[in-house]
PDB file of C-alpha atoms in Angstrom:
ATOM      1  CA  MET A 100     -11.479  -9.589  13.923  1.00 90.00           C
ATOM      2  CA  THR A 101      -9.497  -6.429  12.680  1.00 95.00           C
ATOM      3  CA  ARG A 102      -7.120  -7.904   9.825  1.00 98.00           C
ATOM      4  CA  PHE A 103      -3.798  -6.357   9.840  1.00 98.00           C
ATOM      5  CA  ALA A 104      -1.308  -6.150   6.949  1.00 98.00           C
ATOM      6  CA  LEU A 105       2.235  -4.913   6.563  1.00 98.00           C
ATOM      7  CA  LEU A 106       3.861  -3.319   3.536  1.00 98.00           C
ATOM      8  CA  GLY A 107       7.520  -3.921   3.781  1.00 96.00           C
ATOM      9  CA  ALA A 108       9.803  -6.792   5.242  1.00 92.00           C
ATOM     10  CA  GLY A 109      12.486  -4.636   7.588  1.00 95.00           C
ATOM     11  CA  ALA A 110      12.850  -4.329  11.060  1.00 95.00           C
ATOM     12  CA  VAL A 111       9.660  -2.338  11.545  1.00 96.00           C
ATOM     13  CA  ALA A 112       7.269  -4.526   9.694  1.00 97.00           C
ATOM     14  CA  ARG A 113       8.957  -7.473  11.721  1.00 96.00           C
ATOM     15  CA  THR A 114       8.312  -5.751  14.950  1.00 96.00           C
ATOM     16  CA  ILE A 115       4.864  -4.834  14.426  1.00 97.00           C
ATOM     17  CA  ALA A 116       3.852  -8.315  12.752  1.00 97.00           C
ATOM     18  CA  THR A 117       5.833 -10.214  15.829  1.00 96.00           C
ATOM     19  CA  GLY A 118       3.833  -7.848  18.520  1.00 96.00           C
ATOM     20  CA  LEU A 119       0.513  -8.216  16.644  1.00 97.00           C
ATOM     21  CA  ALA A 120       0.867 -12.093  16.241  1.00 96.00           C
ATOM     22  CA  SER A 121       1.902 -12.217  19.993  1.00 95.00           C
ATOM     23  CA  ALA A 122      -1.420 -10.509  20.725  1.00 94.00           C
ATOM     24  CA  GLY A 123      -3.459 -12.999  18.668  1.00 96.00           C
ATOM     25  CA  ARG A 124      -4.243 -10.453  15.830  1.00 97.00           C
ATOM     26  CA  PRO A 125      -4.431 -11.589  12.535  1.00 97.00           C
ATOM     27  CA  VAL A 126      -1.598 -10.216  10.256  1.00 98.00           C
ATOM     28  CA  VAL A 127       0.222 -10.860   7.117  1.00 97.00           C
ATOM     29  CA  VAL A 128       3.586  -9.446   6.048  1.00 97.00           C
ATOM     30  CA  GLY A 129       4.118  -8.049   2.078  1.00 96.00           C
ATOM     31  CA  SER A 130       7.190  -8.203   0.730  1.00 92.00           C
ATOM     32  CA  ARG A 131       8.158  -7.327  -2.511  1.00 89.00           C
ATOM     33  CA  ARG A 132       6.854 -10.390  -4.006  1.00 91.00           C
ATOM     34  CA  ASN A 133       3.226 -10.040  -2.497  1.00 96.00           C
ATOM     35  CA  LEU A 134       2.419  -6.340  -1.624  1.00 97.00           C
ATOM     36  CA  ALA A 135      -0.704  -6.403  -3.566  1.00 97.00           C
ATOM     37  CA  GLU A 136      -1.936  -9.552  -2.083  1.00 97.00           C
ATOM     38  CA  ALA A 137      -1.041  -8.477   1.805  1.00 97.00           C
ATOM     39  CA  ALA A 138      -2.519  -4.932   0.949  1.00 98.00           C
ATOM     40  CA  ALA A 139      -5.880  -6.795  -0.358  1.00 97.00           C
ATOM     41  CA  TYR A 140      -6.196  -8.727   2.988  1.00 97.00           C
ATOM     42  CA  GLY A 141      -5.616  -6.184   5.483  1.00 97.00           C
ATOM     43  CA  ASP A 142      -8.393  -3.969   7.232  1.00 97.00           C
ATOM     44  CA  VAL A 143      -5.736  -1.799   8.638  1.00 98.00           C
ATOM     45  CA  VAL A 144      -2.734  -1.721   6.301  1.00 98.00           C
ATOM     46  CA  VAL A 145       0.688  -0.333   7.698  1.00 98.00           C
ATOM     47  CA  ASN A 146       2.959   1.522   5.364  1.00 98.00           C
ATOM     48  CA  ALA A 147       6.365  -0.002   6.702  1.00 98.00           C
ATOM     49  CA  LEU A 148       8.191   0.570   3.264  1.00 98.00           C
ATOM     50  CA  PRO A 149      11.133   2.976   2.740  1.00 96.00           C
ATOM     51  CA  GLY A 150       9.992   6.503   3.086  1.00 96.00           C
ATOM     52  CA  ASP A 151      11.745   7.466  -0.395  1.00 95.00           C
ATOM     53  CA  VAL A 152       9.795   4.665  -2.371  1.00 97.00           C
ATOM     54  CA  SER A 153       6.392   4.865  -0.162  1.00 98.00           C
ATOM     55  CA  VAL A 154       4.690   7.251  -2.505  1.00 98.00           C
ATOM     56  CA  ALA A 155       5.127   5.417  -5.996  1.00 98.00           C
ATOM     57  CA  VAL A 156       4.698   1.627  -4.442  1.00 98.00           C
ATOM     58  CA  LEU A 157       1.641   2.763  -2.688  1.00 98.00           C
ATOM     59  CA  ALA A 158       0.166   4.778  -6.040  1.00 98.00           C
ATOM     60  CA  GLY A 159       0.483   1.190  -7.414  1.00 98.00           C
ATOM     61  CA  LEU A 160      -1.749  -0.289  -4.779  1.00 98.00           C
ATOM     62  CA  ARG A 161      -4.654   2.134  -5.274  1.00 98.00           C
ATOM     63  CA  ASP A 162      -7.047  -0.273  -6.003  1.00 98.00           C
ATOM     64  CA  GLU A 163      -6.125  -2.652  -3.407  1.00 98.00           C
ATOM     65  CA  LEU A 164      -6.027   0.258  -0.786  1.00 98.00           C
ATOM     66  CA  ARG A 165      -9.496   1.667  -1.655  1.00 98.00           C
ATOM     67  CA  GLY A 166     -11.776   2.185   1.501  1.00 98.00           C
ATOM     68  CA  LYS A 167      -9.336   1.128   3.802  1.00 98.00           C
ATOM     69  CA  VAL A 168      -7.031   2.816   6.609  1.00 98.00           C
ATOM     70  CA  VAL A 169      -3.302   3.183   5.740  1.00 98.00           C
ATOM     71  CA  VAL A 170      -0.943   3.567   8.976  1.00 98.00           C
ATOM     72  CA  ASP A 171       2.072   5.572   7.962  1.00 98.00           C
ATOM     73  CA  VAL A 172       5.080   4.706  10.047  1.00 98.00           C
ATOM     74  CA  ALA A 173       7.805   5.713   7.656  1.00 97.00           C
ATOM     75  CA  ASN A 174      10.164   8.715   7.576  1.00 96.00           C
ATOM     76  CA  ALA A 175      11.354  10.075   3.989  1.00 96.00           C
ATOM     77  CA  VAL A 176      14.429  11.317   4.128  1.00 94.00           C
ATOM     78  CA  ARG A 177      17.940  11.815   2.479  1.00 94.00           C
ATOM     79  CA  VAL A 178      20.722  10.413   4.190  1.00 92.00           C
ATOM     80  CA  ASP A 179      24.097  11.886   5.119  1.00 93.00           C
ATOM     81  CA  GLU A 180      27.505   9.823   4.635  1.00 92.00           C
ATOM     82  CA  ARG A 181      27.015   8.295   7.963  1.00 91.00           C
ATOM     83  CA  GLY A 182      23.643   6.953   7.133  1.00 89.00           C
ATOM     84  CA  PHE A 183      21.663   9.225   9.301  1.00 91.00           C
ATOM     85  CA  ALA A 184      18.806  11.572   8.188  1.00 93.00           C
ATOM     86  CA  ALA A 185      20.228  14.931   6.767  1.00 93.00           C
ATOM     87  CA  GLU A 186      17.118  16.491   5.268  1.00 95.00           C
ATOM     88  CA  LEU A 187      13.227  15.562   4.661  1.00 96.00           C
ATOM     89  CA  LEU A 188      12.240  14.572   1.502  1.00 95.00           C
ATOM     90  CA  TYR A 189       9.020  16.606   1.890  1.00 96.00           C
ATOM     91  CA  PRO A 190      10.078  19.671   3.723  1.00 93.00           C
ATOM     92  CA  ASP A 191       7.057  21.941   3.134  1.00 95.00           C
ATOM     93  CA  SER A 192       4.855  18.812   3.333  1.00 97.00           C
ATOM     94  CA  SER A 193       4.989  15.383   4.865  1.00 98.00           C
ATOM     95  CA  LEU A 194       5.120  11.716   3.759  1.00 98.00           C
ATOM     96  CA  ALA A 195       1.910  11.093   5.134  1.00 98.00           C
ATOM     97  CA  GLU A 196       0.323  13.919   3.246  1.00 98.00           C
ATOM     98  CA  ASN A 197       1.735  12.546  -0.100  1.00 98.00           C
ATOM     99  CA  VAL A 198       0.669   9.229   0.845  1.00 98.00           C
ATOM    100  CA  GLN A 199      -2.996  10.648   0.959  1.00 98.00           C
ATOM    101  CA  ARG A 200      -2.489  12.411  -2.143  1.00 98.00           C
ATOM    102  CA  VAL A 201      -1.894   9.240  -4.090  1.00 98.00           C
ATOM    103  CA  LEU A 202      -4.578   7.440  -2.186  1.00 98.00           C
ATOM    104  CA  PRO A 203      -7.685   9.547  -2.085  1.00 98.00           C
ATOM    105  CA  ASP A 204      -9.908   6.834  -1.301  1.00 98.00           C
ATOM    106  CA  SER A 205      -7.875   5.403   1.761  1.00 98.00           C
ATOM    107  CA  GLN A 206      -7.800   7.083   5.292  1.00 98.00           C
ATOM    108  CA  VAL A 207      -4.219   7.817   6.062  1.00 98.00           C
ATOM    109  CA  VAL A 208      -3.074   8.202   9.625  1.00 98.00           C
ATOM    110  CA  LYS A 209       0.278   8.848  10.743  1.00 98.00           C
ATOM    111  CA  ALA A 210       1.836   7.018  13.934  1.00 98.00           C
ATOM    112  CA  LEU A 211       4.813   5.293  15.220  1.00 97.00           C
ATOM    113  CA  SER A 212       7.440   7.772  13.349  1.00 96.00           C
ATOM    114  CA  THR A 213       8.604   8.914  16.531  1.00 95.00           C
ATOM    115  CA  MET A 214      10.749   6.018  17.788  1.00 94.00           C
ATOM    116  CA  HIS A 215      13.151   3.450  17.325  1.00 92.00           C
ATOM    117  CA  ALA A 216      11.492   0.351  15.557  1.00 93.00           C
ATOM    118  CA  SER A 217      12.165  -1.937  18.622  1.00 92.00           C
ATOM    119  CA  LEU A 218      10.196   0.627  20.610  1.00 93.00           C
ATOM    120  CA  MET A 219       7.091   0.202  18.613  1.00 94.00           C
ATOM    121  CA  ALA A 220       5.612  -3.146  19.986  1.00 91.00           C
ATOM    122  CA  ARG A 221       5.390  -1.728  23.888  1.00 76.00           C
ATOM    123  CA  THR A 222       7.032  -4.025  26.058  1.00 60.00           C
ATOM    124  CA  GLY A 223       6.715  -1.687  29.498  1.00 52.00           C
ATOM    125  CA  GLY A 224       8.313   1.421  30.810  1.00 54.00           C
ATOM    126  CA  GLU A 225       7.292   4.934  30.867  1.00 67.00           C
ATOM    127  CA  GLY A 226       8.387   7.921  28.629  1.00 83.00           C
ATOM    128  CA  VAL A 227       7.523   7.174  25.209  1.00 92.00           C
ATOM    129  CA  SER A 228       4.560   8.206  23.406  1.00 94.00           C
ATOM    130  CA  VAL A 229       2.737   7.598  20.224  1.00 96.00           C
ATOM    131  CA  PHE A 230       1.301  10.382  18.329  1.00 97.00           C
ATOM    132  CA  LEU A 231      -1.427  10.262  15.752  1.00 98.00           C
ATOM    133  CA  SER A 232      -2.008  12.480  12.737  1.00 98.00           C
ATOM    134  CA  GLY A 233      -5.208  12.058  10.627  1.00 98.00           C
ATOM    135  CA  ASP A 234      -8.181  13.901   9.073  1.00 98.00           C
ATOM    136  CA  SER A 235     -10.719  11.106  10.061  1.00 98.00           C
ATOM    137  CA  ALA A 236     -11.681  10.450  13.522  1.00 98.00           C
ATOM    138  CA  ALA A 237     -12.983   6.896  12.252  1.00 98.00           C
ATOM    139  CA  ALA A 238      -9.747   6.041  10.771  1.00 98.00           C
ATOM    140  CA  LYS A 239      -7.908   6.900  14.037  1.00 98.00           C
ATOM    141  CA  ASP A 240     -10.024   5.063  16.079  1.00 97.00           C
ATOM    142  CA  ARG A 241      -9.020   2.006  13.618  1.00 97.00           C
ATOM    143  CA  ALA A 242      -5.214   3.159  14.214  1.00 98.00           C
ATOM    144  CA  ARG A 243      -5.801   2.774  17.837  1.00 97.00           C
ATOM    145  CA  GLU A 244      -6.895  -1.066  17.395  1.00 97.00           C
ATOM    146  CA  LEU A 245      -3.305  -1.449  16.072  1.00 97.00           C
ATOM    147  CA  LEU A 246      -1.882   0.401  19.152  1.00 97.00           C
ATOM    148  CA  THR A 247      -3.694  -1.600  21.316  1.00 95.00           C
ATOM    149  CA  GLY A 248      -2.623  -4.484  19.654  1.00 95.00           C
ATOM    150  CA  LEU A 249       0.748  -3.479  20.069  1.00 96.00           C
ATOM    151  CA  GLY A 250       0.215  -3.226  23.692  1.00 94.00           C
ATOM    152  CA  TRP A 251       0.099   0.767  24.013  1.00 94.00           C
ATOM    153  CA  GLU A 252      -2.124   1.959  26.792  1.00 92.00           C
ATOM    154  CA  SER A 253      -4.588   5.009  25.845  1.00 91.00           C
ATOM    155  CA  ARG A 254      -2.465   7.498  28.317  1.00 90.00           C
ATOM    156  CA  HIS A 255       0.567   6.851  25.785  1.00 92.00           C
ATOM    157  CA  VAL A 256      -1.060   8.032  22.875  1.00 94.00           C
ATOM    158  CA  ALA A 257      -1.723  11.824  21.842  1.00 95.00           C
ATOM    159  CA  ASP A 258      -4.006  12.756  18.790  1.00 97.00           C
ATOM    160  CA  LEU A 259      -2.404  16.043  17.428  1.00 97.00           C
ATOM    161  CA  GLY A 260      -5.291  16.341  15.032  1.00 98.00           C
ATOM    162  CA  PRO A 261      -5.449  16.670  11.096  1.00 98.00           C
ATOM    163  CA  LEU A 262      -2.793  15.014   8.679  1.00 98.00           C
ATOM    164  CA  VAL A 263      -1.082  18.021   8.420  1.00 98.00           C
ATOM    165  CA  THR A 264       0.354  17.848  11.782  1.00 98.00           C
ATOM    166  CA  ALA A 265       2.407  14.632  10.695  1.00 98.00           C
ATOM    167  CA  ARG A 266       4.820  17.393   9.572  1.00 97.00           C
ATOM    168  CA  TRP A 267       5.940  17.819  13.149  1.00 96.00           C
ATOM    169  CA  ALA A 268       5.845  14.181  13.916  1.00 95.00           C
ATOM    170  CA  GLU A 269       8.116  13.266  10.802  1.00 96.00           C
ATOM    171  CA  GLY A 270      10.985  15.697  12.043  1.00 94.00           C
ATOM    172  CA  PHE A 271      11.748  13.400  14.394  1.00 93.00           C
ATOM    173  CA  VAL A 272      14.175  11.582  12.234  1.00 94.00           C
ATOM    174  CA  LEU A 273      16.409  14.905  12.281  1.00 95.00           C
ATOM    175  CA  ALA A 274      16.806  14.555  15.804  1.00 92.00           C
ATOM    176  CA  VAL A 275      18.638  10.961  15.992  1.00 93.00           C
ATOM    177  CA  ARG A 276      21.803  11.932  14.876  1.00 93.00           C
ATOM    178  CA  PRO A 277      22.629  14.601  17.570  1.00 93.00           C
ATOM    179  CA  VAL A 278      21.247  12.368  20.031  1.00 92.00           C
ATOM    180  CA  VAL A 279      22.796   9.378  19.273  1.00 91.00           C
ATOM    181  CA  GLU A 280      26.127  11.450  19.237  1.00 91.00           C
ATOM    182  CA  VAL A 281      25.550  12.570  22.763  1.00 92.00           C
ATOM    183  CA  LEU A 282      24.130   9.078  24.040  1.00 89.00           C
ATOM    184  CA  GLY A 283      25.364   6.467  21.734  1.00 89.00           C
ATOM    185  CA  PRO A 284      23.377   4.091  19.760  1.00 88.00           C
ATOM    186  CA  VAL A 285      20.516   3.634  22.281  1.00 84.00           C
ATOM    187  CA  PRO A 286      16.871   3.210  21.082  1.00 88.00           C
ATOM    188  CA  PHE A 287      14.843   6.040  21.758  1.00 89.00           C
ATOM    189  CA  GLY A 288      11.611   7.761  20.975  1.00 91.00           C
ATOM    190  CA  TRP A 289       9.795  11.023  21.880  1.00 90.00           C
ATOM    191  CA  GLY A 290       7.540  11.330  25.027  1.00 89.00           C
ATOM    192  CA  VAL A 291       5.205  13.818  26.383  1.00 84.00           C
ATOM    193  CA  VAL A 292       5.673  13.913  30.617  1.00 79.00           C
ATOM    194  CA  ARG A 293       2.610  15.414  32.027  1.00 74.00           C
ATOM    195  CA  SER A 294       2.934  16.841  35.459  1.00 72.00           C
ATOM    196  CA  GLY A 295       0.802  17.430  38.016  1.00 63.00           C
TER     197      GLY A 295
END
């Protein structure tokens, strides 16, 4: 059975770890003290670290992550005075592409970055989609194992293509402030509604 590891111990990591554990999937969470051990444990490793430190921290785990699928769910931004994303740290690239650059022996897949953390473990309802970006079809299949463990059905998953398309997905975070200003602080995510 595929073993999952979460790097990070915040709300995103807790939500994903709880969802996987509830589905009976083997999972560990790596905090500052045991990131290397967690990375070594997982067959599929989820980057749930803060986006602004992800590249530096993951570069230090290159050996532990060699040959593994790394699912990047983080967003790397500079925040404004209210704590909302004001601009992307990698405006001409993406966090996912920079993670792939420092982990050349891993396969990076972008996923789950277009929704509030509370929606990542699917509990039902319609409207929210998961978007996958990655250069390896096999790696995206492993990322789908993660999504299945979290309760996502294939009809809610859209493969955008190569890793460069993560640039679009990472732009989601810039929509949070204007949406919250209109709707209030309600959890939301992007979705594709198919007609016909």
